[in-house]
mmCIF file of C-alpha atoms in Angstrom:
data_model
loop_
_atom_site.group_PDB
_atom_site.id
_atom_site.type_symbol
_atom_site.label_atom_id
_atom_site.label_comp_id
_atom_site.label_asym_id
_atom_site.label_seq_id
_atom_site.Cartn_x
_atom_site.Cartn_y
_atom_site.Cartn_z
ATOM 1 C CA UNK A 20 10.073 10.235 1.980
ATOM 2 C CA UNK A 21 11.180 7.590 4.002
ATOM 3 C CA UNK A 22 7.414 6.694 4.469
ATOM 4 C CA UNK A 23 6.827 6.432 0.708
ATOM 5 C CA UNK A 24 9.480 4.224 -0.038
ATOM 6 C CA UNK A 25 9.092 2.123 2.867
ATOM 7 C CA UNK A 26 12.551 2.029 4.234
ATOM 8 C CA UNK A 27 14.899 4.396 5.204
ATOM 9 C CA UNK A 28 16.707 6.383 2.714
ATOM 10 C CA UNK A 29 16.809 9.586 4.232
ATOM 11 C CA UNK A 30 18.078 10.196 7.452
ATOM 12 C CA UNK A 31 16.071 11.962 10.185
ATOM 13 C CA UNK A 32 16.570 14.472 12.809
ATOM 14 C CA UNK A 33 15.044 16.959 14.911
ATOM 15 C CA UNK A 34 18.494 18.998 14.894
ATOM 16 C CA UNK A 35 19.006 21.944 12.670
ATOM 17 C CA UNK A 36 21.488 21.356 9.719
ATOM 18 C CA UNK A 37 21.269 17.646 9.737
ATOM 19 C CA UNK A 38 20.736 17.496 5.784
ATOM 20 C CA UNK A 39 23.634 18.721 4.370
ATOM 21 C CA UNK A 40 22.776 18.722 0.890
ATOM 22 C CA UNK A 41 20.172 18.108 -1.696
ATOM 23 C CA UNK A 42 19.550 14.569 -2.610
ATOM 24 C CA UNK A 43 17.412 12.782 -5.347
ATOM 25 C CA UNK A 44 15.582 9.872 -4.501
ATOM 26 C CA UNK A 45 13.283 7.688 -6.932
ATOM 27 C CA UNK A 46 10.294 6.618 -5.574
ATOM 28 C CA UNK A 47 9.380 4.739 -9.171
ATOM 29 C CA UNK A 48 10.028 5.543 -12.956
ATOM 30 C CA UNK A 49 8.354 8.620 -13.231
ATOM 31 C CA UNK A 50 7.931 9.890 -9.740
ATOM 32 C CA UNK A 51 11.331 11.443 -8.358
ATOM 33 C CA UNK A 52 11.737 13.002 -4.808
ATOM 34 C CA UNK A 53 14.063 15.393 -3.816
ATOM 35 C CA UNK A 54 15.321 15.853 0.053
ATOM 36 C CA UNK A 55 17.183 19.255 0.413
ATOM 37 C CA UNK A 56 17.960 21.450 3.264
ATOM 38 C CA UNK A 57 14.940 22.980 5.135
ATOM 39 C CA UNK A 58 14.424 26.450 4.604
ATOM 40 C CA UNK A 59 12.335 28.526 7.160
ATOM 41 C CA UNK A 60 10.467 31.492 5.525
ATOM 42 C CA UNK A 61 9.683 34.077 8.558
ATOM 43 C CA UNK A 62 9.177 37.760 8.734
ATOM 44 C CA UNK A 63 9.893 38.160 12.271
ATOM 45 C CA UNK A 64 13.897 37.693 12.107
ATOM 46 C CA UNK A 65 14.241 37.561 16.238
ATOM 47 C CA UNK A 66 16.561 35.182 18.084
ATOM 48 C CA UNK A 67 13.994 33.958 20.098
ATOM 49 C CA UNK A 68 11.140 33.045 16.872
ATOM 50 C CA UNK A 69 14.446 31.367 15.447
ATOM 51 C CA UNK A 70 15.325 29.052 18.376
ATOM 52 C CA UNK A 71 11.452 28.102 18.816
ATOM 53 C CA UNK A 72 11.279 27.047 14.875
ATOM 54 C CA UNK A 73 14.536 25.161 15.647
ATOM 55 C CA UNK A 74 16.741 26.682 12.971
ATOM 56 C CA UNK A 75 19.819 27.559 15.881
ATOM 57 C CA UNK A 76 21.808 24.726 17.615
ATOM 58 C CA UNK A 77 21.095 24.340 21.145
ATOM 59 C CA UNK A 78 24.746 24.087 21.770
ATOM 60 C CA UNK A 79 25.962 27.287 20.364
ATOM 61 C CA UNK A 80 22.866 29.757 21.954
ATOM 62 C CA UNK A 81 24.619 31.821 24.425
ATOM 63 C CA UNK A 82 21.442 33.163 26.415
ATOM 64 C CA UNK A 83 18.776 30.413 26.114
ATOM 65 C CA UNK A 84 16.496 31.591 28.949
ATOM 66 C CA UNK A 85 15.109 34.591 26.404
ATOM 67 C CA UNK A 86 13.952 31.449 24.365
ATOM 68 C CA UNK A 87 12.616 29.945 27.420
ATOM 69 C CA UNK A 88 10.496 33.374 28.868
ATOM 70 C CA UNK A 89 8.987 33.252 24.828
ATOM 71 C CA UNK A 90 8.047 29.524 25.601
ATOM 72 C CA UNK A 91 6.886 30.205 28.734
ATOM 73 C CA UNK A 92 4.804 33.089 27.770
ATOM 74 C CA UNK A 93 3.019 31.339 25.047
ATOM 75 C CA UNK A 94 1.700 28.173 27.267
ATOM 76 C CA UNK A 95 -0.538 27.020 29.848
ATOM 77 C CA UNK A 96 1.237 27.587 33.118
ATOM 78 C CA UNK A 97 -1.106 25.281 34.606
ATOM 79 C CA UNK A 98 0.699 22.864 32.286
ATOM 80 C CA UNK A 99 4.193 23.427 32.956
ATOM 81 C CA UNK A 100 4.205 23.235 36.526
ATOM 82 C CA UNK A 101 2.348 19.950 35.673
ATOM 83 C CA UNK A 102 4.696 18.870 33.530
ATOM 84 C CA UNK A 103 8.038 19.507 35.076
ATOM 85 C CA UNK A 104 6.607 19.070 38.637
ATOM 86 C CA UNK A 105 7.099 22.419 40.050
ATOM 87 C CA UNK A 106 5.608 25.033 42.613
ATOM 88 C CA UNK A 107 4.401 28.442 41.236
ATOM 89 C CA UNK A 108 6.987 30.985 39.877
ATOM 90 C CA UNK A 109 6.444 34.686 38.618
ATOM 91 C CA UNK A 110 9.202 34.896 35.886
ATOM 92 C CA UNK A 111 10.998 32.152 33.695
ATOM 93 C CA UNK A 112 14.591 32.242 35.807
ATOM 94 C CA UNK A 113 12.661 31.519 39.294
ATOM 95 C CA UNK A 114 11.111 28.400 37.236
ATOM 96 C CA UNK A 115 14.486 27.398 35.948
ATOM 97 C CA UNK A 116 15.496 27.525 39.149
ATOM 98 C CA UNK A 117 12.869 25.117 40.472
ATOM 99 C CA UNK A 118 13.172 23.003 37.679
ATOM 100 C CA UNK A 119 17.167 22.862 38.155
ATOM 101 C CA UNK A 120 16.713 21.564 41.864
ATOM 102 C CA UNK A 121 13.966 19.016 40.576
ATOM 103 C CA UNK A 122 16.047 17.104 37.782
ATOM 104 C CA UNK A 123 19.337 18.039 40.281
ATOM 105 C CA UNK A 124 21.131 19.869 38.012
ATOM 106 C CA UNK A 125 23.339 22.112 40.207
ATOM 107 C CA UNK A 126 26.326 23.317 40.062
ATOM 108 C CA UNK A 127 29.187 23.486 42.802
ATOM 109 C CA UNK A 128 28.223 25.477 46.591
ATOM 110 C CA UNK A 129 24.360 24.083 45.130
ATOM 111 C CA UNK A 130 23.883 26.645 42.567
ATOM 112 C CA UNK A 131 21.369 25.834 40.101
ATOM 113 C CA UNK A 132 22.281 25.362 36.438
ATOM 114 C CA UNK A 133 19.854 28.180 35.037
ATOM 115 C CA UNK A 134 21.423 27.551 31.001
ATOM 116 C CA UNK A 135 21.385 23.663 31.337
ATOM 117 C CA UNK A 136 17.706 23.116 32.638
ATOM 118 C CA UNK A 137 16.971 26.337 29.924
ATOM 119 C CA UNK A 138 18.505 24.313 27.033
ATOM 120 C CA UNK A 139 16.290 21.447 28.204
ATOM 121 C CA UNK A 140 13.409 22.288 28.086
ATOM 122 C CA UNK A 141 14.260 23.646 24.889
ATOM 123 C CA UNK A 142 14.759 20.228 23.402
ATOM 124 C CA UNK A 143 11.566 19.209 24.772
ATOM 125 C CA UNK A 144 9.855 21.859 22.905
ATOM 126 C CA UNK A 145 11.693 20.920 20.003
ATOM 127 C CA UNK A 146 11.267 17.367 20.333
ATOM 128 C CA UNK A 147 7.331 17.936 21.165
ATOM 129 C CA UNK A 148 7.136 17.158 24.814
ATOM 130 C CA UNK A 149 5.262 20.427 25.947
ATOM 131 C CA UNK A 150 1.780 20.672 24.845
ATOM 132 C CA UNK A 151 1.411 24.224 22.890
ATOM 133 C CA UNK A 152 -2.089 25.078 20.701
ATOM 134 C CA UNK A 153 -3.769 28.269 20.153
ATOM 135 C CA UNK A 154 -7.345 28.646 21.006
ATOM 136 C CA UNK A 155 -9.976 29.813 18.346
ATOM 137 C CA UNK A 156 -10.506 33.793 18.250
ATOM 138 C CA UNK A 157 -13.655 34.744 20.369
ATOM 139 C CA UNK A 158 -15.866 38.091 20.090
ATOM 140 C CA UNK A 159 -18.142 39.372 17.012
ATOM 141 C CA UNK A 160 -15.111 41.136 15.188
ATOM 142 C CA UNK A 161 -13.629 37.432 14.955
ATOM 143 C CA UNK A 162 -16.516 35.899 13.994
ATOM 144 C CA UNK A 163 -17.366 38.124 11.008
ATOM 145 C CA UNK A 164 -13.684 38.211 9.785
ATOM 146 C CA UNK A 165 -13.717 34.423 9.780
ATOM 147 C CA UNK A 166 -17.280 34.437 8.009
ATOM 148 C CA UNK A 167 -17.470 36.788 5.312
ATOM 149 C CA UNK A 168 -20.620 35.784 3.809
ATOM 150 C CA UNK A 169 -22.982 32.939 3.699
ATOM 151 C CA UNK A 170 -26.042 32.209 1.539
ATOM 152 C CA UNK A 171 -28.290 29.105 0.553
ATOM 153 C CA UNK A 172 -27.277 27.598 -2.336
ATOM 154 C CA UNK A 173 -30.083 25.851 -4.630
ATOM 155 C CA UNK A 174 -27.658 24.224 -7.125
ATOM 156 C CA UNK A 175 -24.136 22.867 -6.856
ATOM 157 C CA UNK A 176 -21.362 24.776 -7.971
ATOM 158 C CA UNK A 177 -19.450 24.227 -11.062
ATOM 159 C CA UNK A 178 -16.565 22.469 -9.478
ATOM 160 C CA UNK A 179 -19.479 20.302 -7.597
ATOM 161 C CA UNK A 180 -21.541 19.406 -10.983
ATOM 162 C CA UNK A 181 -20.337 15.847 -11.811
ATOM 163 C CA UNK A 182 -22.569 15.464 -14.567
ATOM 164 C CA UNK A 183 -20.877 18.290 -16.348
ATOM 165 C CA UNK A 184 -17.336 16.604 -15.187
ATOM 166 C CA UNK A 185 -18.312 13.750 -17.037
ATOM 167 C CA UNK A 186 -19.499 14.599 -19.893
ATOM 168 C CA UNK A 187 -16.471 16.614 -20.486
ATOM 169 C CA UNK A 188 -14.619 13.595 -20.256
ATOM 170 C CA UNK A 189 -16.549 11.311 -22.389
ATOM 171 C CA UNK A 190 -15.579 14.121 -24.565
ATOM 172 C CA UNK A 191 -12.238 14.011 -24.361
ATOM 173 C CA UNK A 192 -12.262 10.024 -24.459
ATOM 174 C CA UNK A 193 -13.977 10.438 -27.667
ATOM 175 C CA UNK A 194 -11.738 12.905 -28.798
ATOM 176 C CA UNK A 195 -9.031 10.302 -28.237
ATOM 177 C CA UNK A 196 -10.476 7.355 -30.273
ATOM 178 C CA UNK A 197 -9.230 6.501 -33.012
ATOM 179 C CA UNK A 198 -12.308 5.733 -35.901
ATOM 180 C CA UNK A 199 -10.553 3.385 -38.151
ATOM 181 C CA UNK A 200 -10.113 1.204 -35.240
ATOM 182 C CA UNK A 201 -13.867 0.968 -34.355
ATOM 183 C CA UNK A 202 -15.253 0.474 -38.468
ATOM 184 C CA UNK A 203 -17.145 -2.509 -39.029
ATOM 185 C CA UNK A 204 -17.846 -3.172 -35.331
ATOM 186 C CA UNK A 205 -21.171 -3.325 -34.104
ATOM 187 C CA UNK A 206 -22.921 -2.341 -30.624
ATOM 188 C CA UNK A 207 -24.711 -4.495 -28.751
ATOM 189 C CA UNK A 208 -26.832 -4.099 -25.577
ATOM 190 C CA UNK A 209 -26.098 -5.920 -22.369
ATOM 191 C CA UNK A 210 -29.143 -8.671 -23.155
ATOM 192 C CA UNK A 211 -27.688 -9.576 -26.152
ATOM 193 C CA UNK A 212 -24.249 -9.975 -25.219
ATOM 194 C CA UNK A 213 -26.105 -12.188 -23.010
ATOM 195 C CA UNK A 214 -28.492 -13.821 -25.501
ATOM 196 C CA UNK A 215 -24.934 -14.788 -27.028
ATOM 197 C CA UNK A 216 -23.954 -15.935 -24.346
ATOM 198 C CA UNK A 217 -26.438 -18.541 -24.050
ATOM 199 C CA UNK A 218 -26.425 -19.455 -27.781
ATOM 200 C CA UNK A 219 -22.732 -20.490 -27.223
ATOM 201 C CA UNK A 220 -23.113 -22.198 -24.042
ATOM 202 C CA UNK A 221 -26.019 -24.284 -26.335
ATOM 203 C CA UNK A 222 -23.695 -24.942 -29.152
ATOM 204 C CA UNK A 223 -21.005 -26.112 -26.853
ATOM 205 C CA UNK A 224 -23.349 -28.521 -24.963
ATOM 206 C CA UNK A 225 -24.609 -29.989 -28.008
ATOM 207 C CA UNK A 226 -21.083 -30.525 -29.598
ATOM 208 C CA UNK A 227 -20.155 -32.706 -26.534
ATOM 209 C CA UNK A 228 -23.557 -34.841 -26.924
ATOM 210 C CA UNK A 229 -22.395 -35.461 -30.078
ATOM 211 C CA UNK A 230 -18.773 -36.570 -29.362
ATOM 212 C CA UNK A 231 -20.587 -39.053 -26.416
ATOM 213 C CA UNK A 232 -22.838 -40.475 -28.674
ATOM 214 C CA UNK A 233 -19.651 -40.985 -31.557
ATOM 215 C CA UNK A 234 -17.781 -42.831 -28.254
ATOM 216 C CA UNK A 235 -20.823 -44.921 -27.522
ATOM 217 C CA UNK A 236 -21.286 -46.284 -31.420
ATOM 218 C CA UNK A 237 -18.012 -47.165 -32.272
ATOM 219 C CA UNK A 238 -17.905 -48.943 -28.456
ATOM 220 C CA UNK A 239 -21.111 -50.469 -30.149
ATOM 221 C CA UNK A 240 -19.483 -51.359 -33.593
ATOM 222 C CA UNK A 241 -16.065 -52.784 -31.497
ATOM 223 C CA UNK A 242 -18.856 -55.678 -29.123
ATOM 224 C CA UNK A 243 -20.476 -56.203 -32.871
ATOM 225 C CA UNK A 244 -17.292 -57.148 -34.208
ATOM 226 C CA UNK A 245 -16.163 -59.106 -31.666
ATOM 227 C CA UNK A 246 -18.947 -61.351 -31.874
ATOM 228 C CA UNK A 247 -18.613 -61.963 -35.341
ATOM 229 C CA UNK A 248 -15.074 -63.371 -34.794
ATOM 230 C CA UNK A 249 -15.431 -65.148 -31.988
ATOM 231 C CA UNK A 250 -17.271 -68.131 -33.885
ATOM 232 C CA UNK A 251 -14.748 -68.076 -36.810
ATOM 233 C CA UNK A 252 -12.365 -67.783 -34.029
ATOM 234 C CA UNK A 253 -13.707 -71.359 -32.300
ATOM 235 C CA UNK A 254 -13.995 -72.591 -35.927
ATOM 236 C CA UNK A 255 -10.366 -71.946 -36.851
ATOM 237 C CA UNK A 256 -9.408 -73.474 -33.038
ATOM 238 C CA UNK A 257 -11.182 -76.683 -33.812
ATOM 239 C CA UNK A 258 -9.378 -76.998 -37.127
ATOM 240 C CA UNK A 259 -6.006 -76.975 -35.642
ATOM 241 C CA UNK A 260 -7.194 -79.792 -33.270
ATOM 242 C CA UNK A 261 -8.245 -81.839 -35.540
ATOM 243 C CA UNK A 262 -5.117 -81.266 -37.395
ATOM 244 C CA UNK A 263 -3.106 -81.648 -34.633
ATOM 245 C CA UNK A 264 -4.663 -85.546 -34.367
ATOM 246 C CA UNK A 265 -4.555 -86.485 -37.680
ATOM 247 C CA UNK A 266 -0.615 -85.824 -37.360
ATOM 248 C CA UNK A 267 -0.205 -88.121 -34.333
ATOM 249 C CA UNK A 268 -1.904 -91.147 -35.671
ATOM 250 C CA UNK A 269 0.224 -90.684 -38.954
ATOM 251 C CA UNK A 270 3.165 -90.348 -36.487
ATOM 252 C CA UNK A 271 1.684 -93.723 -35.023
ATOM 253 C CA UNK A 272 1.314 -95.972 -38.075
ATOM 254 C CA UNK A 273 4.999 -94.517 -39.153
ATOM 255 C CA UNK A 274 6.574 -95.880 -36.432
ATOM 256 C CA UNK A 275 9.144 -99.294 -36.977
ATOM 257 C CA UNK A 276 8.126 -102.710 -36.035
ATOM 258 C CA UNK A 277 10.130 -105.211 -34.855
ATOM 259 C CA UNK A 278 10.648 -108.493 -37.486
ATOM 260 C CA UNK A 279 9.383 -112.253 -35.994
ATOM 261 C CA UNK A 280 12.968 -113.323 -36.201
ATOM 262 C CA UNK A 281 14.244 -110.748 -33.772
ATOM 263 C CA UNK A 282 11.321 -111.496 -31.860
ATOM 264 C CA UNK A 283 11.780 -115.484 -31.602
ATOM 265 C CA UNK A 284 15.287 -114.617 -30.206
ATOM 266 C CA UNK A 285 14.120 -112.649 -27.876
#
């Protein structure tokens, strides 16, 4: 859970009874997980398959070596002694007692603490620490009870045919379209989607020829006019001059001139 939702909303623990109660968690809106207590279905109802599938506390077991003599009689001695670094032993409390003296768990006068090294190396079994598989069955019994038959095949199987899987669901897609929505439309093969394609493409090039050539004529028709008004432009300029002169020498022959008497006194 925690995995799907990429954080942690769930907590997580290798001890029995850490999820109280069931919880609801939504991963989207339509997907909804739920996290409940874990239930162990098993036909064997012994102490010792119990403790091994983790469903006791460690704390409350008041003989944990019979969990310990199941453990050690399922794996590899080879790989204990390897493991917890001790000599050979013939039965699981002479191992407990090497393994007490090896992680010095003793008790007062020297006495090795049999339960405490017993309850852990049951948490290492819980936890996953001590390798534990089960090798394939051997012998021609086990090899005809794991192959019942075989045969060669010259077709696939109908669970195998994908042809048949897809037709069935072209079917249903058909099944599913609605025809009113599809009148009046018309099919048309990849080359002339393409063919259209290229008419477009045409029609769009020519429509910006055309809008260059518009720009170039009226850029054409703006120089032409121009021209044309530059000389009535010059014309109209040497009018004002001319003007302009014609005003001073009137301005000159207006001016006052001074009598002979006022001159003969000066």
């Amino acid at each position: 859970i925690n995995s799907l939702k990429r954080a942690r909303v769930v907590g997580v623990a290798n001890t029995p009874g850490h999820t109280k109660h069931a919880q609801e968690i939504s991963l989207d809106s339509k997907i909804k997980l739920l996290d409940s207590p874990g239930i162990v279905f098993s036909k064997n109802e012994s102490e010792e398959d119990l403790i091994l599938r983790n469903c006791v506390k460690l704390e409350t077991l008041q003989d944990p070596v019979k969990a310990v003599e199941a453990i050690l009689t399922r794996c590899n001695k080879e790989q204990i002694m390897e493991r917890y670094v001790v000599p050979d032993y013939s039965n699981a409390v002479e191992f407990l007692q090497h393994m007490s003296r090896r992680l010095g768990r003793l008790k007062k006068g020297g006495v090795p603490d049999i339960a405490g090294s017993a309850r852990v190396l049951l948490q290492d079994w819980n936890d996953g620490r001590i390798s534990y598989y089960c090798l394939p069955p051997t012998g021609e019994a086990a090899r005809k009870a794991a192959h019942v038959s075989a045969a060669v095949v010259s077709a696939w199987g109908k669970e195998f045919d994908l042809g048949a899987l897809l037709s069935e669901e072209h079917m249903e897609i058909e099944t599913l379209r609605p025809e009113k929505d599809y009148e009046g439309l018309v099919s048309m093969t990849s080359s002339q989607i393409h063919q259209e394609q290229l008419m477009d493409d045409e029609d769009g090039a020519a429509a910006q020829d055309g809008m260059e050539d518009d720009g170039e004529a009226s850029e054409d028709l703006m120089s032409e006019e121009e021209a044309e008004a530059a000389p009535a432009a010059s014309a109209a300029g040497a009018s004002k001059q001319a003007a302009a002169k014609e005003a001073a020498k009137f301005v000159t022959m207006a001016k006052p001139t001074k009598s002979k008497a006022a001159a003969a006194a000066a």
